[in-house]
Amino acid sequence: MAFTSRGLRRGAVAAGAAAVVLVPVTVATAAPSAGAVPAAVTQTEPAPGDDFREITPQVRQQLDAAIQRVMREANVPGVTVGLWTPDKGQYERSFGVADKSTGRRMSPDLFLRIGSETKTFTVTAMLQLVDQGKISLDDPISEYVDGVPNGDEISLRELAGMRSGLFNYSEDPDFFKALTSDPDHVFTPQQLLDYAFKHPPMSGPGEKFFYCNTNLILLGLVIEKVGGQPLHEFVQENVLDPAGMTDTVFPTNADFPTPHAQGYTNQTASGKIENSTDWNPSWAWAAGAMISNRDDLRVWARTVATGTFPDGATMVEPATQKQRLTTPPTGVQGAGYGLGIFDVQGWIGHNGSLPGYESLTIYLPSAEATLVVLLNTDVLDGEMEPSTLFGDAITRIVSPDHVYNLPVPPMPK
């Protein structure tokens, strides 16, 4: 997943969450990174009072060098990057390969799994039900789902804000064994909850931030019960279609739209790097199963950060969106987590990670800037999430006062 983005290894906002959030489906780990632009490249700082550098040919050269350095150091097969502003220019590049066996090049039209970024869609659906008066953020989860430890005390708000105290099912050893021994296995939401609920809560409700995929499985069940239709249909009709996101999919099986990049992971039974492209994402469901591409995520970055669809229609009411973007501290300096979304040094959004793929979709309101990063591996570089390494390296160049830097671990355990 991602806020620490590890879908399995640690538990995503990530984004992926991440995940600060940004995070999914990996078990949660959005690692921050540290890279600076190579010493040989001279950097020009933004003008005083300016939050974003103009994307000049010199800046493009710096971005090329920084991205290729991260690829080389973190052994990333392929990456696609998009950076857009209304008045400072844009940067769109793909590097490396989408398929190591054939050498097919990475390209911006490819579909990739986005892990914990799914959380932003699930929470959006929940907030729409809040706006309709069908649920309240302060309702206890016990009103909708039976058998939840501390269910009478855990609110929907605490689930969306990663403060329920529940155990993260994707950190359960038996779950990891079940997934990696049979990646085609179809998990039901109840089975995922069973892995979590055999463990005592990590803390009392509201006591501290703890990135947890279990929370999103519960919210997915709430949406289905109150919304009256399967989660993927609700998200399609109420979020994706109005946003015009025709290349974003909430899969119900292992099918993968074409063309897509192959994914590579070492979260395997053997511990060796394997191709995880066709693993069934049912285990991530509401926490990290979705698929998208660069241009759709460009749309989503601003949409989710503002609560407004591209045509100007309201996606989430302003008062509700304000609650969503209230991002209490996570224990990580400069990083706050709201309702299924994070704020890292001013960048709002989520990361995502699940076996074979990582992503980062963030928006800087002060500059109206959008950054999307998609890559086809989740193999850590030491303890660093590769998506965070890219986010850090890129933002150090274009927004040095707003660097996307998440330390590892990104949250207290």
mmCIF file of C-alpha atoms in Angstrom:
data_model
loop_
_atom_site.group_PDB
_atom_site.id
_atom_site.type_symbol
_atom_site.label_atom_id
_atom_site.label_comp_id
_atom_site.label_asym_id
_atom_site.label_seq_id
_atom_site.Cartn_x
_atom_site.Cartn_y
_atom_site.Cartn_z
ATOM 1 C CA MET A 1 0.000 0.000 0.000
ATOM 2 C CA ALA A 2 1.644 3.139 0.605
ATOM 3 C CA PHE A 3 1.875 5.980 3.166
ATOM 4 C CA THR A 4 4.459 3.914 3.943
ATOM 5 C CA SER A 5 3.736 2.159 0.804
ATOM 6 C CA ARG A 6 4.554 -1.388 1.371
ATOM 7 C CA GLY A 7 1.673 -3.521 0.520
ATOM 8 C CA LEU A 8 2.987 -6.505 2.239
ATOM 9 C CA ARG A 9 6.368 -5.841 3.566
ATOM 10 C CA ARG A 10 5.431 -3.270 6.115
ATOM 11 C CA GLY A 11 2.041 -2.308 5.842
ATOM 12 C CA ALA A 12 0.904 1.935 2.315
ATOM 13 C CA VAL A 13 -0.123 6.634 1.419
ATOM 14 C CA ALA A 14 0.402 5.522 0.740
ATOM 15 C CA ALA A 15 0.444 6.104 -0.661
ATOM 16 C CA GLY A 16 1.740 3.408 -1.746
ATOM 17 C CA ALA A 17 0.621 5.087 1.513
ATOM 18 C CA ALA A 18 1.268 4.873 1.794
ATOM 19 C CA ALA A 19 1.515 5.342 2.212
ATOM 20 C CA VAL A 20 1.726 8.750 3.251
ATOM 21 C CA VAL A 21 -0.792 8.323 1.605
ATOM 22 C CA LEU A 22 -0.189 7.998 -1.279
ATOM 23 C CA VAL A 23 -0.154 4.909 -0.482
ATOM 24 C CA PRO A 24 -1.744 1.142 -1.246
ATOM 25 C CA VAL A 25 -1.627 -1.714 -1.482
ATOM 26 C CA THR A 26 1.374 -2.730 -0.214
ATOM 27 C CA VAL A 27 1.269 -3.079 3.200
ATOM 28 C CA ALA A 28 1.920 0.394 3.892
ATOM 29 C CA THR A 29 5.055 2.175 3.379
ATOM 30 C CA ALA A 30 5.803 5.286 1.660
ATOM 31 C CA ALA A 31 9.407 5.767 2.045
ATOM 32 C CA PRO A 32 10.978 9.141 1.729
ATOM 33 C CA SER A 33 14.006 9.648 -0.115
ATOM 34 C CA ALA A 34 16.898 11.769 -0.158
ATOM 35 C CA GLY A 35 18.383 12.328 -3.490
ATOM 36 C CA ALA A 36 19.689 15.648 -4.595
ATOM 37 C CA VAL A 37 20.377 16.679 -8.149
ATOM 38 C CA PRO A 38 23.787 15.475 -9.354
ATOM 39 C CA ALA A 39 26.537 17.855 -8.364
ATOM 40 C CA ALA A 40 27.452 18.504 -11.974
ATOM 41 C CA VAL A 41 24.108 20.158 -12.598
ATOM 42 C CA THR A 42 23.685 23.741 -11.472
ATOM 43 C CA GLN A 43 20.341 24.573 -9.869
ATOM 44 C CA THR A 44 18.607 27.913 -9.937
ATOM 45 C CA GLU A 45 16.240 28.517 -7.035
ATOM 46 C CA PRO A 46 12.717 29.854 -7.546
ATOM 47 C CA ALA A 47 12.320 33.597 -7.204
ATOM 48 C CA PRO A 48 11.387 34.858 -3.709
ATOM 49 C CA GLY A 49 7.736 34.171 -2.976
ATOM 50 C CA ASP A 50 7.555 31.685 -5.860
ATOM 51 C CA ASP A 51 6.728 28.067 -4.969
ATOM 52 C CA PHE A 52 7.716 26.494 -8.257
ATOM 53 C CA ARG A 53 10.541 26.858 -10.761
ATOM 54 C CA GLU A 54 9.836 27.462 -14.406
ATOM 55 C CA ILE A 55 10.436 24.257 -16.358
ATOM 56 C CA THR A 56 13.126 25.591 -18.666
ATOM 57 C CA PRO A 57 15.416 23.472 -20.878
ATOM 58 C CA GLN A 58 17.966 23.597 -18.059
ATOM 59 C CA VAL A 59 15.422 22.317 -15.541
ATOM 60 C CA ARG A 60 14.387 19.564 -17.949
ATOM 61 C CA GLN A 61 18.010 18.497 -18.148
ATOM 62 C CA GLN A 62 18.235 18.437 -14.362
ATOM 63 C CA LEU A 63 15.052 16.359 -14.128
ATOM 64 C CA ASP A 64 16.316 13.896 -16.748
ATOM 65 C CA ALA A 65 19.565 13.462 -14.828
ATOM 66 C CA ALA A 66 17.887 13.079 -11.427
ATOM 67 C CA ILE A 67 15.313 10.563 -12.628
ATOM 68 C CA GLN A 68 17.892 8.462 -14.438
ATOM 69 C CA ARG A 69 20.115 8.550 -11.370
ATOM 70 C CA VAL A 70 17.297 7.188 -9.184
ATOM 71 C CA MET A 71 16.547 4.507 -11.775
ATOM 72 C CA ARG A 72 20.150 3.438 -11.848
ATOM 73 C CA GLU A 73 20.691 3.443 -8.084
ATOM 74 C CA ALA A 74 17.370 1.745 -7.259
ATOM 75 C CA ASN A 75 17.430 -0.688 -10.211
ATOM 76 C CA VAL A 76 14.055 0.470 -11.510
ATOM 77 C CA PRO A 77 13.161 -1.127 -14.891
ATOM 78 C CA GLY A 78 10.862 1.625 -16.126
ATOM 79 C CA VAL A 79 9.246 4.858 -15.001
ATOM 80 C CA THR A 80 6.826 7.410 -16.400
ATOM 81 C CA VAL A 81 6.786 10.949 -15.001
ATOM 82 C CA GLY A 82 4.386 13.810 -15.624
ATOM 83 C CA LEU A 83 4.766 17.297 -14.153
ATOM 84 C CA TRP A 84 2.299 20.025 -15.075
ATOM 85 C CA THR A 85 1.716 23.654 -14.090
ATOM 86 C CA PRO A 86 -0.623 26.336 -15.483
ATOM 87 C CA ASP A 87 2.128 28.901 -16.071
ATOM 88 C CA LYS A 88 5.576 27.344 -15.499
ATOM 89 C CA GLY A 89 5.543 24.702 -18.213
ATOM 90 C CA GLN A 90 5.313 20.933 -18.117
ATOM 91 C CA TYR A 91 7.542 17.876 -18.223
ATOM 92 C CA GLU A 92 6.467 14.492 -19.614
ATOM 93 C CA ARG A 93 8.977 11.671 -19.944
ATOM 94 C CA SER A 94 9.209 7.904 -19.824
ATOM 95 C CA PHE A 95 12.457 6.036 -19.209
ATOM 96 C CA GLY A 96 13.533 2.415 -19.239
ATOM 97 C CA VAL A 97 11.565 -0.700 -20.129
ATOM 98 C CA ALA A 98 8.016 -1.858 -19.540
ATOM 99 C CA ASP A 99 8.986 -5.485 -20.144
ATOM 100 C CA LYS A 100 12.429 -6.792 -19.231
ATOM 101 C CA SER A 101 12.014 -9.940 -21.310
ATOM 102 C CA THR A 102 11.268 -8.167 -24.588
ATOM 103 C CA GLY A 103 12.883 -4.780 -24.027
ATOM 104 C CA ARG A 104 9.610 -2.986 -24.842
ATOM 105 C CA ARG A 105 10.024 0.634 -23.814
ATOM 106 C CA MET A 106 8.104 2.345 -21.049
ATOM 107 C CA SER A 107 5.545 4.807 -22.427
ATOM 108 C CA PRO A 108 2.943 7.213 -20.983
ATOM 109 C CA ASP A 109 -0.067 5.337 -22.378
ATOM 110 C CA LEU A 110 0.602 2.158 -20.402
ATOM 111 C CA PHE A 111 -1.721 0.977 -17.650
ATOM 112 C CA LEU A 112 -0.158 0.193 -14.260
ATOM 113 C CA ARG A 113 -1.519 -0.921 -10.913
ATOM 114 C CA ILE A 114 -1.727 2.054 -8.528
ATOM 115 C CA GLY A 115 -2.010 0.284 -5.164
ATOM 116 C CA SER A 116 -2.971 2.467 -2.241
ATOM 117 C CA GLU A 117 -3.988 5.365 -4.409
ATOM 118 C CA THR A 118 -7.207 3.341 -4.481
ATOM 119 C CA LYS A 119 -7.821 4.641 -0.963
ATOM 120 C CA THR A 120 -8.464 8.121 -2.313
ATOM 121 C CA PHE A 121 -11.276 6.780 -4.499
ATOM 122 C CA THR A 122 -12.807 4.656 -1.738
ATOM 123 C CA VAL A 123 -12.799 7.529 0.735
ATOM 124 C CA THR A 124 -14.242 9.872 -1.898
ATOM 125 C CA ALA A 125 -17.153 7.456 -2.329
ATOM 126 C CA MET A 126 -17.684 7.394 1.427
ATOM 127 C CA LEU A 127 -17.633 11.202 1.629
ATOM 128 C CA GLN A 128 -20.251 11.394 -1.099
ATOM 129 C CA LEU A 129 -22.528 9.246 1.081
ATOM 130 C CA VAL A 130 -21.825 11.664 3.925
ATOM 131 C CA ASP A 131 -22.883 14.560 1.689
ATOM 132 C CA GLN A 132 -26.074 12.693 0.848
ATOM 133 C CA GLY A 133 -26.892 12.391 4.557
ATOM 134 C CA LYS A 134 -26.841 8.596 4.424
ATOM 135 C CA ILE A 135 -23.966 8.213 6.884
ATOM 136 C CA SER A 136 -22.016 10.392 9.301
ATOM 137 C CA LEU A 137 -18.263 10.486 9.740
ATOM 138 C CA ASP A 138 -18.830 9.997 13.445
ATOM 139 C CA ASP A 139 -20.937 6.847 13.074
ATOM 140 C CA PRO A 140 -19.332 3.804 14.755
ATOM 141 C CA ILE A 141 -18.355 1.036 12.353
ATOM 142 C CA SER A 142 -20.448 -1.376 14.438
ATOM 143 C CA GLU A 143 -23.560 0.176 12.873
ATOM 144 C CA TYR A 144 -22.560 -1.349 9.553
ATOM 145 C CA VAL A 145 -20.176 -4.264 10.162
ATOM 146 C CA ASP A 146 -20.383 -6.822 12.962
ATOM 147 C CA GLY A 147 -17.443 -8.337 14.798
ATOM 148 C CA VAL A 148 -14.996 -5.425 14.637
ATOM 149 C CA PRO A 149 -12.801 -5.173 17.765
ATOM 150 C CA ASN A 150 -13.712 -1.904 19.518
ATOM 151 C CA GLY A 151 -16.342 -1.485 16.802
ATOM 152 C CA ASP A 152 -18.667 0.526 19.049
ATOM 153 C CA GLU A 153 -15.885 3.079 19.589
ATOM 154 C CA ILE A 154 -14.226 3.284 16.163
ATOM 155 C CA SER A 155 -15.782 5.941 13.918
ATOM 156 C CA LEU A 156 -15.788 6.059 10.127
ATOM 157 C CA ARG A 157 -13.649 9.199 10.479
ATOM 158 C CA GLU A 158 -11.006 7.261 12.413
ATOM 159 C CA LEU A 159 -11.004 4.506 9.810
ATOM 160 C CA ALA A 160 -10.486 6.963 6.944
ATOM 161 C CA GLY A 161 -7.852 8.868 8.925
ATOM 162 C CA MET A 162 -5.819 5.770 9.875
ATOM 163 C CA ARG A 163 -6.490 6.186 13.574
ATOM 164 C CA SER A 164 -8.671 3.163 14.328
ATOM 165 C CA GLY A 165 -5.963 1.205 16.125
ATOM 166 C CA LEU A 166 -6.888 -1.978 14.228
ATOM 167 C CA PHE A 167 -4.245 -4.466 13.106
ATOM 168 C CA ASN A 168 -3.220 -4.316 9.437
ATOM 169 C CA TYR A 169 -4.212 -7.625 7.823
ATOM 170 C CA SER A 170 -1.466 -7.317 5.218
ATOM 171 C CA GLU A 171 1.135 -7.574 7.967
ATOM 172 C CA ASP A 172 -0.172 -10.942 9.157
ATOM 173 C CA PRO A 173 2.330 -13.767 8.416
ATOM 174 C CA ASP A 174 -0.398 -16.227 7.445
ATOM 175 C CA PHE A 175 -1.826 -13.730 4.971
ATOM 176 C CA PHE A 176 1.597 -13.155 3.415
ATOM 177 C CA LYS A 177 2.091 -16.903 3.056
ATOM 178 C CA ALA A 178 -1.350 -17.369 1.515
ATOM 179 C CA LEU A 179 -0.809 -14.599 -1.032
ATOM 180 C CA THR A 180 2.732 -15.429 -2.085
ATOM 181 C CA SER A 181 2.113 -19.181 -2.264
ATOM 182 C CA ASP A 182 -0.928 -18.693 -4.491
ATOM 183 C CA PRO A 183 -0.998 -15.228 -6.133
ATOM 184 C CA ASP A 184 -4.098 -16.253 -8.106
ATOM 185 C CA HIS A 185 -6.125 -16.783 -4.944
ATOM 186 C CA VAL A 186 -9.345 -14.800 -4.688
ATOM 187 C CA PHE A 187 -9.721 -13.253 -1.231
ATOM 188 C CA THR A 188 -13.067 -12.049 0.088
ATOM 189 C CA PRO A 189 -13.301 -8.921 2.253
ATOM 190 C CA GLN A 190 -14.340 -11.068 5.207
ATOM 191 C CA GLN A 191 -11.280 -13.279 4.831
ATOM 192 C CA LEU A 192 -9.075 -10.194 4.912
ATOM 193 C CA LEU A 193 -10.812 -8.971 8.051
ATOM 194 C CA ASP A 194 -10.352 -12.384 9.650
ATOM 195 C CA TYR A 195 -6.575 -12.052 9.245
ATOM 196 C CA ALA A 196 -6.734 -8.691 11.016
ATOM 197 C CA PHE A 197 -9.186 -9.519 13.776
ATOM 198 C CA LYS A 198 -7.251 -12.501 15.112
ATOM 199 C CA HIS A 199 -4.809 -9.868 16.401
ATOM 200 C CA PRO A 200 -5.638 -7.487 19.249
ATOM 201 C CA PRO A 201 -5.923 -3.804 18.351
ATOM 202 C CA MET A 202 -2.644 -1.913 18.153
ATOM 203 C CA SER A 203 -4.057 0.948 20.199
ATOM 204 C CA GLY A 204 -7.320 2.501 21.298
ATOM 205 C CA PRO A 205 -9.435 4.348 18.713
ATOM 206 C CA GLY A 206 -8.096 7.814 17.976
ATOM 207 C CA GLU A 207 -4.969 7.395 20.090
ATOM 208 C CA LYS A 208 -2.412 7.488 17.280
ATOM 209 C CA PHE A 209 -1.836 7.278 13.548
ATOM 210 C CA PHE A 210 -1.220 3.789 12.172
ATOM 211 C CA TYR A 211 -1.445 3.123 8.448
ATOM 212 C CA CYS A 212 -3.729 0.141 8.053
ATOM 213 C CA ASN A 213 -5.381 -1.468 5.046
ATOM 214 C CA THR A 214 -7.993 -3.092 7.287
ATOM 215 C CA ASN A 215 -9.616 0.327 7.677
ATOM 216 C CA LEU A 216 -10.344 0.588 3.959
ATOM 217 C CA ILE A 217 -11.796 -2.901 3.689
ATOM 218 C CA LEU A 218 -14.304 -1.862 6.353
ATOM 219 C CA LEU A 219 -15.123 1.382 4.542
ATOM 220 C CA GLY A 220 -15.620 -0.551 1.317
ATOM 221 C CA LEU A 221 -18.222 -2.716 3.062
ATOM 222 C CA VAL A 222 -19.952 0.389 4.411
ATOM 223 C CA ILE A 223 -20.180 1.889 0.926
ATOM 224 C CA GLU A 224 -21.648 -1.313 -0.484
ATOM 225 C CA LYS A 225 -24.207 -1.621 2.300
ATOM 226 C CA VAL A 226 -25.356 1.986 2.272
ATOM 227 C CA GLY A 227 -24.783 2.725 -1.422
ATOM 228 C CA GLY A 228 -26.687 -0.370 -2.467
ATOM 229 C CA GLN A 229 -24.268 -1.604 -5.122
ATOM 230 C CA PRO A 230 -20.831 -3.228 -5.417
ATOM 231 C CA LEU A 231 -17.975 -0.893 -4.558
ATOM 232 C CA HIS A 232 -16.478 -0.948 -8.059
ATOM 233 C CA GLU A 233 -19.822 0.067 -9.575
ATOM 234 C CA PHE A 234 -20.347 2.869 -7.063
ATOM 235 C CA VAL A 235 -16.881 4.279 -7.740
ATOM 236 C CA GLN A 236 -17.361 3.997 -11.497
ATOM 237 C CA GLU A 237 -20.726 5.775 -11.548
ATOM 238 C CA ASN A 238 -20.070 8.436 -8.919
ATOM 239 C CA VAL A 239 -16.370 9.175 -9.266
ATOM 240 C CA LEU A 240 -14.710 7.907 -12.447
ATOM 241 C CA ASP A 241 -17.459 8.668 -14.958
ATOM 242 C CA PRO A 242 -18.109 12.254 -13.748
ATOM 243 C CA ALA A 243 -14.345 12.868 -13.700
ATOM 244 C CA GLY A 244 -14.014 11.644 -17.281
ATOM 245 C CA MET A 245 -11.413 9.081 -16.188
ATOM 246 C CA THR A 246 -11.991 6.533 -18.924
ATOM 247 C CA ASP A 247 -8.628 4.816 -18.425
ATOM 248 C CA THR A 248 -9.005 4.040 -14.721
ATOM 249 C CA VAL A 249 -10.332 0.653 -13.672
ATOM 250 C CA PHE A 250 -11.500 -0.910 -10.405
ATOM 251 C CA PRO A 251 -10.915 -4.572 -11.316
ATOM 252 C CA THR A 252 -12.963 -7.481 -10.009
ATOM 253 C CA ASN A 253 -10.433 -10.086 -11.143
ATOM 254 C CA ALA A 254 -6.857 -10.335 -12.401
ATOM 255 C CA ASP A 255 -7.657 -8.890 -15.841
ATOM 256 C CA PHE A 256 -5.321 -6.073 -16.882
ATOM 257 C CA PRO A 257 -6.215 -3.588 -19.647
ATOM 258 C CA THR A 258 -3.785 -3.368 -22.550
ATOM 259 C CA PRO A 259 -1.278 -2.014 -23.141
ATOM 260 C CA HIS A 260 0.258 -2.430 -19.696
ATOM 261 C CA ALA A 261 3.681 -2.627 -18.126
ATOM 262 C CA GLN A 262 4.991 -5.827 -16.581
ATOM 263 C CA GLY A 263 5.550 -5.590 -12.814
ATOM 264 C CA TYR A 264 8.495 -6.937 -10.826
ATOM 265 C CA THR A 265 8.593 -7.711 -7.095
ATOM 266 C CA ASN A 266 10.638 -9.534 -4.477
ATOM 267 C CA GLN A 267 7.614 -9.908 -2.198
ATOM 268 C CA THR A 268 7.530 -13.553 -3.195
ATOM 269 C CA ALA A 269 7.617 -16.957 -1.531
ATOM 270 C CA SER A 270 11.246 -17.363 -2.629
ATOM 271 C CA GLY A 271 12.296 -13.804 -1.884
ATOM 272 C CA LYS A 272 13.628 -13.529 -5.431
ATOM 273 C CA ILE A 273 12.410 -10.991 -7.961
ATOM 274 C CA GLU A 274 9.525 -12.361 -10.010
ATOM 275 C CA ASN A 275 6.962 -11.081 -12.486
ATOM 276 C CA SER A 276 3.773 -10.228 -10.565
ATOM 277 C CA THR A 277 1.814 -8.633 -13.410
ATOM 278 C CA ASP A 278 -1.093 -11.050 -13.290
ATOM 279 C CA TRP A 279 -1.393 -11.522 -9.541
ATOM 280 C CA ASN A 280 -5.021 -11.251 -8.489
ATOM 281 C CA PRO A 281 -5.515 -7.918 -6.650
ATOM 282 C CA SER A 282 -8.550 -9.117 -4.683
ATOM 283 C CA TRP A 283 -6.401 -9.075 -1.552
ATOM 284 C CA ALA A 284 -6.140 -5.293 -1.836
ATOM 285 C CA TRP A 285 -9.734 -4.492 -2.879
ATOM 286 C CA ALA A 286 -10.865 -1.136 -1.423
ATOM 287 C CA ALA A 287 -7.356 -0.459 -0.143
ATOM 288 C CA GLY A 288 -5.393 -0.884 -3.359
ATOM 289 C CA ALA A 289 -6.771 -2.845 -6.324
ATOM 290 C CA MET A 290 -7.164 -0.100 -8.922
ATOM 291 C CA ILE A 291 -5.411 0.418 -12.263
ATOM 292 C CA SER A 292 -4.778 3.674 -14.130
ATOM 293 C CA ASN A 293 -2.361 5.550 -16.378
ATOM 294 C CA ARG A 294 -0.478 8.821 -16.383
ATOM 295 C CA ASP A 295 -3.040 11.086 -17.996
ATOM 296 C CA ASP A 296 -5.980 9.894 -15.902
ATOM 297 C CA LEU A 297 -3.956 10.391 -12.738
ATOM 298 C CA ARG A 298 -3.134 13.902 -13.892
ATOM 299 C CA VAL A 299 -6.876 14.563 -13.825
ATOM 300 C CA TRP A 300 -7.308 12.881 -10.461
ATOM 301 C CA ALA A 301 -4.538 14.795 -8.684
ATOM 302 C CA ARG A 302 -6.360 18.107 -8.885
ATOM 303 C CA THR A 303 -9.838 16.585 -8.618
ATOM 304 C CA VAL A 304 -9.203 14.801 -5.335
ATOM 305 C CA ALA A 305 -7.269 17.738 -3.884
ATOM 306 C CA THR A 306 -10.006 20.254 -4.634
ATOM 307 C CA GLY A 307 -13.137 18.114 -4.363
ATOM 308 C CA THR A 308 -14.299 19.448 -7.736
ATOM 309 C CA PHE A 309 -14.741 17.546 -11.005
ATOM 310 C CA PRO A 310 -12.955 18.855 -14.114
ATOM 311 C CA ASP A 311 -16.185 20.379 -15.433
ATOM 312 C CA GLY A 312 -16.589 22.431 -12.256
ATOM 313 C CA ALA A 313 -19.268 20.224 -10.687
ATOM 314 C CA THR A 314 -18.960 19.374 -7.007
ATOM 315 C CA MET A 315 -17.515 15.943 -6.216
ATOM 316 C CA VAL A 316 -17.363 16.453 -2.454
ATOM 317 C CA GLU A 317 -19.092 19.374 -0.729
ATOM 318 C CA PRO A 318 -16.681 22.142 0.368
ATOM 319 C CA ALA A 319 -17.383 21.658 4.088
ATOM 320 C CA THR A 320 -16.755 17.919 3.778
ATOM 321 C CA GLN A 321 -13.661 18.462 1.646
ATOM 322 C CA LYS A 322 -12.329 20.802 4.319
ATOM 323 C CA GLN A 323 -12.602 17.972 6.847
ATOM 324 C CA ARG A 324 -10.892 15.638 4.414
ATOM 325 C CA LEU A 325 -7.958 18.014 4.045
ATOM 326 C CA THR A 326 -7.528 18.535 7.768
ATOM 327 C CA THR A 327 -4.332 16.523 8.114
ATOM 328 C CA PRO A 328 -3.301 15.920 11.738
ATOM 329 C CA PRO A 329 0.333 14.970 12.414
ATOM 330 C CA THR A 330 1.407 11.392 11.740
ATOM 331 C CA GLY A 331 4.544 11.385 13.830
ATOM 332 C CA VAL A 332 6.603 12.171 10.739
ATOM 333 C CA GLN A 333 7.876 15.737 10.498
ATOM 334 C CA GLY A 334 6.178 17.632 7.689
ATOM 335 C CA ALA A 335 3.642 14.876 6.978
ATOM 336 C CA GLY A 336 -0.014 14.922 7.962
ATOM 337 C CA TYR A 337 -2.793 12.497 7.054
ATOM 338 C CA GLY A 338 -6.414 13.491 6.633
ATOM 339 C CA LEU A 339 -9.295 11.360 5.380
ATOM 340 C CA GLY A 340 -7.667 9.043 2.870
ATOM 341 C CA ILE A 341 -5.210 11.678 1.734
ATOM 342 C CA PHE A 342 -1.938 13.175 2.919
ATOM 343 C CA ASP A 343 -0.092 16.428 2.980
ATOM 344 C CA VAL A 344 3.679 16.088 2.736
ATOM 345 C CA GLN A 345 5.433 19.459 2.807
ATOM 346 C CA GLY A 346 2.476 21.050 1.017
ATOM 347 C CA TRP A 347 2.004 18.327 -1.608
ATOM 348 C CA ILE A 348 -1.478 16.774 -1.284
ATOM 349 C CA GLY A 349 -2.328 13.305 -2.565
ATOM 350 C CA HIS A 350 -1.334 9.688 -2.098
ATOM 351 C CA ASN A 351 1.229 7.115 -3.029
ATOM 352 C CA GLY A 352 0.629 3.502 -3.865
ATOM 353 C CA SER A 353 2.523 0.257 -3.814
ATOM 354 C CA LEU A 354 1.714 -3.379 -4.302
ATOM 355 C CA PRO A 355 3.808 -6.250 -5.591
ATOM 356 C CA GLY A 356 5.363 -5.140 -8.864
ATOM 357 C CA TYR A 357 4.190 -1.535 -9.045
ATOM 358 C CA GLU A 358 4.411 1.833 -7.314
ATOM 359 C CA SER A 359 2.825 5.192 -7.965
ATOM 360 C CA LEU A 360 2.692 8.738 -6.673
ATOM 361 C CA THR A 361 -0.004 11.306 -7.505
ATOM 362 C CA ILE A 362 0.293 14.665 -5.737
ATOM 363 C CA TYR A 363 -0.853 18.268 -6.147
ATOM 364 C CA LEU A 364 0.744 21.469 -4.843
ATOM 365 C CA PRO A 365 -2.118 24.002 -4.409
ATOM 366 C CA SER A 366 0.129 27.039 -4.011
ATOM 367 C CA ALA A 367 1.488 26.515 -7.539
ATOM 368 C CA GLU A 368 -1.433 24.520 -8.971
ATOM 369 C CA ALA A 369 1.214 21.950 -9.884
ATOM 370 C CA THR A 370 0.629 18.240 -10.445
ATOM 371 C CA LEU A 371 3.172 15.418 -10.243
ATOM 372 C CA VAL A 372 2.491 11.825 -11.328
ATOM 373 C CA VAL A 373 5.072 9.039 -11.110
ATOM 374 C CA LEU A 374 4.397 5.450 -12.218
ATOM 375 C CA LEU A 375 6.925 2.616 -12.090
ATOM 376 C CA ASN A 376 6.965 -1.128 -12.568
ATOM 377 C CA THR A 377 8.704 -2.360 -9.444
ATOM 378 C CA ASP A 378 8.212 -2.142 -5.698
ATOM 379 C CA VAL A 379 11.634 -3.488 -4.747
ATOM 380 C CA LEU A 380 13.088 -1.268 -2.039
ATOM 381 C CA ASP A 381 16.382 0.526 -2.395
ATOM 382 C CA GLY A 382 17.717 -0.294 1.052
ATOM 383 C CA GLU A 383 14.776 0.866 3.129
ATOM 384 C CA MET A 384 13.548 3.397 0.594
ATOM 385 C CA GLU A 385 10.427 3.151 -1.536
ATOM 386 C CA PRO A 386 11.465 3.857 -5.130
ATOM 387 C CA SER A 387 8.397 6.045 -5.710
ATOM 388 C CA THR A 388 9.470 8.261 -2.831
ATOM 389 C CA LEU A 389 12.998 8.459 -4.191
ATOM 390 C CA PHE A 390 11.591 9.827 -7.443
ATOM 391 C CA GLY A 391 9.235 12.206 -5.666
ATOM 392 C CA ASP A 392 12.042 13.529 -3.520
ATOM 393 C CA ALA A 393 14.499 13.971 -6.397
ATOM 394 C CA ILE A 394 11.955 15.724 -8.623
ATOM 395 C CA THR A 395 10.542 18.096 -6.015
ATOM 396 C CA ARG A 396 14.013 19.084 -4.813
ATOM 397 C CA ILE A 397 14.507 20.542 -8.266
ATOM 398 C CA VAL A 398 11.150 22.172 -8.993
ATOM 399 C CA SER A 399 9.854 23.059 -5.519
ATOM 400 C CA PRO A 400 12.794 23.150 -3.073
ATOM 401 C CA ASP A 401 10.621 24.724 -0.378
ATOM 402 C CA HIS A 402 8.183 21.817 -0.736
ATOM 403 C CA VAL A 403 10.196 18.610 -0.955
ATOM 404 C CA TYR A 404 8.270 15.331 -0.921
ATOM 405 C CA ASN A 405 10.473 13.599 1.634
ATOM 406 C CA LEU A 406 9.208 10.785 3.823
ATOM 407 C CA PRO A 407 11.590 9.117 6.254
ATOM 408 C CA VAL A 408 11.559 5.391 6.929
ATOM 409 C CA PRO A 409 9.631 4.223 8.730
ATOM 410 C CA PRO A 410 7.077 6.905 7.879
ATOM 411 C CA MET A 411 4.986 6.345 10.953
ATOM 412 C CA PRO A 412 5.245 5.228 14.552
ATOM 413 C CA LYS A 413 4.704 1.521 15.077
#
